[in-house]
XYZ file of C-alpha atoms in Angstrom:
238
model
C 53.487 5.754 -29.308
C 52.271 2.217 -30.228
C 49.944 2.123 -33.006
C 47.984 -0.810 -34.200
C 48.174 -1.145 -37.718
C 50.716 0.049 -40.216
C 50.448 -0.261 -44.037
C 53.989 -0.102 -45.518
C 54.021 0.365 -49.567
C 57.669 -0.456 -51.087
C 59.098 0.903 -54.391
C 59.209 -0.835 -57.542
C 58.625 1.348 -60.660
C 55.684 1.821 -62.647
C 54.763 -1.909 -62.835
C 55.165 -2.032 -58.852
C 53.094 1.063 -58.312
C 50.037 -0.164 -60.890
C 50.427 -3.558 -58.819
C 49.945 -2.202 -55.606
C 47.163 0.131 -56.741
C 45.503 -3.095 -58.047
C 46.289 -4.686 -54.932
C 44.959 -1.947 -52.758
C 41.678 -1.720 -54.771
C 41.219 -5.493 -54.807
C 41.430 -5.427 -50.812
C 38.931 -2.572 -50.420
C 36.550 -4.399 -52.840
C 36.742 -7.475 -50.154
C 35.736 -5.261 -47.561
C 39.396 -4.755 -46.107
C 39.785 -0.986 -46.246
C 43.170 0.209 -45.296
C 42.697 4.092 -45.507
C 42.123 3.689 -41.672
C 45.438 2.293 -40.947
C 47.076 4.036 -38.032
C 50.494 4.496 -39.978
C 51.061 4.526 -43.569
C 54.666 4.699 -45.138
C 55.573 5.141 -48.619
C 59.149 4.805 -50.371
C 59.530 5.730 -54.043
C 56.554 4.669 -56.367
C 55.199 2.980 -53.097
C 54.885 6.704 -51.735
C 52.207 7.247 -54.554
C 50.304 4.234 -53.476
C 50.459 5.193 -49.839
C 48.944 8.486 -50.438
C 46.091 6.726 -52.577
C 45.431 3.813 -49.877
C 44.455 6.629 -47.459
C 41.836 8.315 -49.947
C 39.325 5.471 -51.280
C 37.632 7.419 -54.007
C 41.336 8.533 -55.160
C 42.365 4.702 -55.128
C 38.899 3.719 -57.049
C 39.945 6.342 -59.502
C 43.545 5.487 -60.181
C 42.762 1.859 -60.468
C 40.048 2.520 -63.456
C 42.749 4.727 -64.924
C 45.538 2.540 -64.781
C 43.419 -0.649 -66.096
C 42.064 1.238 -69.093
C 44.984 1.601 -71.730
C 43.148 4.689 -73.173
C 42.842 6.373 -69.929
C 46.121 5.814 -68.421
C 47.764 8.878 -66.176
C 50.032 11.002 -67.614
C 53.806 9.948 -67.169
C 56.428 12.773 -67.952
C 59.315 11.201 -69.860
C 61.978 9.972 -67.019
C 64.916 12.014 -68.151
C 66.914 14.805 -66.724
C 65.348 17.314 -69.065
C 61.936 16.907 -68.139
C 60.771 20.383 -66.481
C 59.976 20.406 -63.068
C 56.494 21.413 -63.502
C 56.016 18.353 -65.609
C 57.503 16.199 -62.678
C 54.809 17.628 -60.560
C 52.356 17.256 -62.784
C 52.933 13.543 -62.997
C 52.758 13.310 -59.477
C 49.377 15.100 -59.367
C 47.719 13.044 -61.680
C 49.351 9.857 -60.266
C 47.105 10.250 -57.211
C 44.213 13.018 -58.308
C 45.462 15.113 -55.114
C 46.900 18.210 -54.210
C 47.266 18.063 -50.343
C 48.466 15.891 -47.779
C 45.362 13.371 -47.031
C 46.446 13.437 -43.317
C 48.830 13.343 -40.728
C 49.414 9.580 -40.523
C 51.356 9.445 -43.664
C 54.963 8.987 -44.153
C 57.008 9.743 -47.244
C 60.653 8.819 -46.909
C 63.203 10.293 -48.964
C 67.163 10.313 -49.385
C 68.486 13.676 -48.017
C 71.786 14.069 -50.580
C 72.533 17.149 -48.192
C 72.524 15.054 -44.945
C 73.722 11.920 -46.390
C 70.849 10.071 -44.539
C 67.352 9.174 -44.741
C 64.482 11.894 -44.306
C 61.093 11.534 -43.547
C 58.255 14.163 -44.802
C 54.848 14.486 -43.270
C 51.943 16.935 -43.711
C 53.844 19.207 -41.104
C 57.100 20.029 -42.592
C 55.995 22.411 -45.136
C 56.527 20.538 -48.154
C 53.701 20.188 -50.703
C 52.660 16.945 -51.736
C 53.426 17.014 -54.990
C 56.998 17.736 -54.142
C 57.289 15.315 -51.402
C 56.540 12.626 -53.983
C 58.559 13.916 -56.673
C 61.702 13.833 -54.143
C 60.862 10.144 -53.245
C 60.295 9.066 -56.891
C 63.558 10.862 -58.131
C 64.968 7.711 -59.232
C 69.275 8.774 -59.624
C 70.444 9.007 -63.097
C 66.690 8.893 -64.451
C 65.049 11.952 -62.405
C 67.118 14.762 -61.503
C 67.108 15.520 -57.652
C 64.312 17.418 -56.071
C 65.493 20.736 -53.639
C 62.893 21.099 -50.866
C 61.921 24.390 -49.675
C 64.342 24.329 -46.807
C 67.049 23.962 -49.432
C 67.825 19.839 -48.663
C 68.229 18.192 -51.885
C 66.685 14.858 -51.838
C 66.009 12.002 -54.045
C 64.585 8.377 -54.017
C 65.062 6.286 -50.975
C 64.707 3.293 -52.386
C 68.496 3.324 -52.381
C 68.571 2.995 -48.751
C 65.907 0.332 -48.733
C 62.952 -0.874 -50.356
C 60.342 -0.522 -47.674
C 61.843 1.718 -44.716
C 59.775 -0.967 -42.641
C 61.600 -0.001 -39.799
C 59.392 3.275 -39.245
C 56.692 1.070 -38.387
C 58.290 -0.794 -35.479
C 55.620 0.590 -32.925
C 52.941 -0.930 -34.770
C 51.293 -4.164 -33.294
C 50.192 -5.428 -37.260
C 52.698 -4.423 -40.393
C 51.218 -5.242 -43.564
C 54.043 -4.563 -46.412
C 53.356 -4.684 -49.917
C 56.784 -5.180 -51.561
C 56.796 -5.349 -55.467
C 60.869 -5.660 -55.371
C 62.943 -6.935 -52.690
C 65.945 -4.841 -50.813
C 68.742 -4.459 -53.413
C 70.851 -3.801 -50.454
C 69.923 -7.477 -49.200
C 69.113 -7.780 -45.276
C 69.021 -4.515 -43.528
C 69.706 -5.224 -39.610
C 67.100 -2.483 -38.245
C 64.532 -3.911 -40.311
C 64.700 -7.512 -39.248
C 62.467 -7.592 -36.000
C 59.474 -5.437 -37.790
C 59.784 -8.187 -40.997
C 59.980 -11.105 -38.491
C 56.126 -10.256 -37.312
C 54.965 -8.601 -40.684
C 52.821 -9.816 -43.306
C 54.762 -9.376 -46.345
C 53.147 -9.323 -49.535
C 55.038 -9.892 -52.636
C 53.354 -10.254 -55.935
C 52.454 -13.659 -56.681
C 53.449 -13.780 -60.505
C 56.192 -11.761 -62.320
C 54.864 -8.241 -62.861
C 55.048 -7.131 -67.187
C 58.101 -5.147 -68.095
C 57.680 -2.023 -70.455
C 59.636 -3.811 -73.172
C 56.938 -3.834 -75.791
C 53.767 -1.991 -74.158
C 52.760 -0.192 -71.468
C 52.933 -2.402 -68.195
C 50.405 -0.829 -66.075
C 47.281 -2.270 -66.917
C 48.352 -5.820 -66.372
C 50.123 -5.086 -63.368
C 47.143 -3.505 -61.946
C 44.929 -6.336 -62.954
C 47.611 -8.845 -61.321
C 47.343 -7.110 -58.060
C 43.777 -6.914 -57.950
C 43.372 -10.449 -58.758
C 45.955 -11.602 -55.781
C 44.375 -9.232 -53.148
C 40.864 -10.959 -53.952
C 42.478 -14.334 -53.582
C 44.355 -13.391 -50.272
C 41.466 -11.698 -48.773
C 40.594 -13.948 -45.986
C 43.969 -14.500 -45.144
C 44.768 -10.812 -45.018
C 41.474 -10.466 -43.170
C 42.495 -12.467 -40.247
C 45.924 -10.729 -40.074
C 44.472 -7.689 -39.532
C 41.735 -9.044 -37.078
C 44.492 -10.686 -34.985
């Protein structure tokens, strides 16, 4: 089925997530509401941003939290010893949501059981927090997540930063890409990327060496979206 507009949110860790939250909120404040995209694809931390993009009130709340150093959302310690309950709490607090926003959201995971990509939707019998936990389960940092059907899954960013090929049927594809593919060029993605509007951070995102990088990254994304609003509007209306 051909869709008009797809939003693809790539991975990028906590700084990348904050940048995407800032960018999406800046776009919304500029009158570009991406919650009505026909399809939204999220990978790794981008899965969290994808969820927020479909729920404007949750997105606004996340931006307010991510830009306030005194009110940053909870983050479980990224280690194999972090209890599963804390990992789920992390995902719920990142979004403020407990249920899938709608059926047009695709969350990518790496199925270790099948040795292949798996795409989760609201129809798969996997609750949202578990799906996000699996998508964000970076190897050697967070343990893999076992889905209700027994499939063991982890971060699909090891396969592709964006999985933009899932949007091949869309006429317009907006890609928020904080980091490039570690795998280099992926043949299956070439044709979509050739006609997509790919947004990379306009400036280097802060790292976590000395302080929490999220407030600065969110502000950077917001500023960039406002600056690019007219360019983005022309593309989405094309």
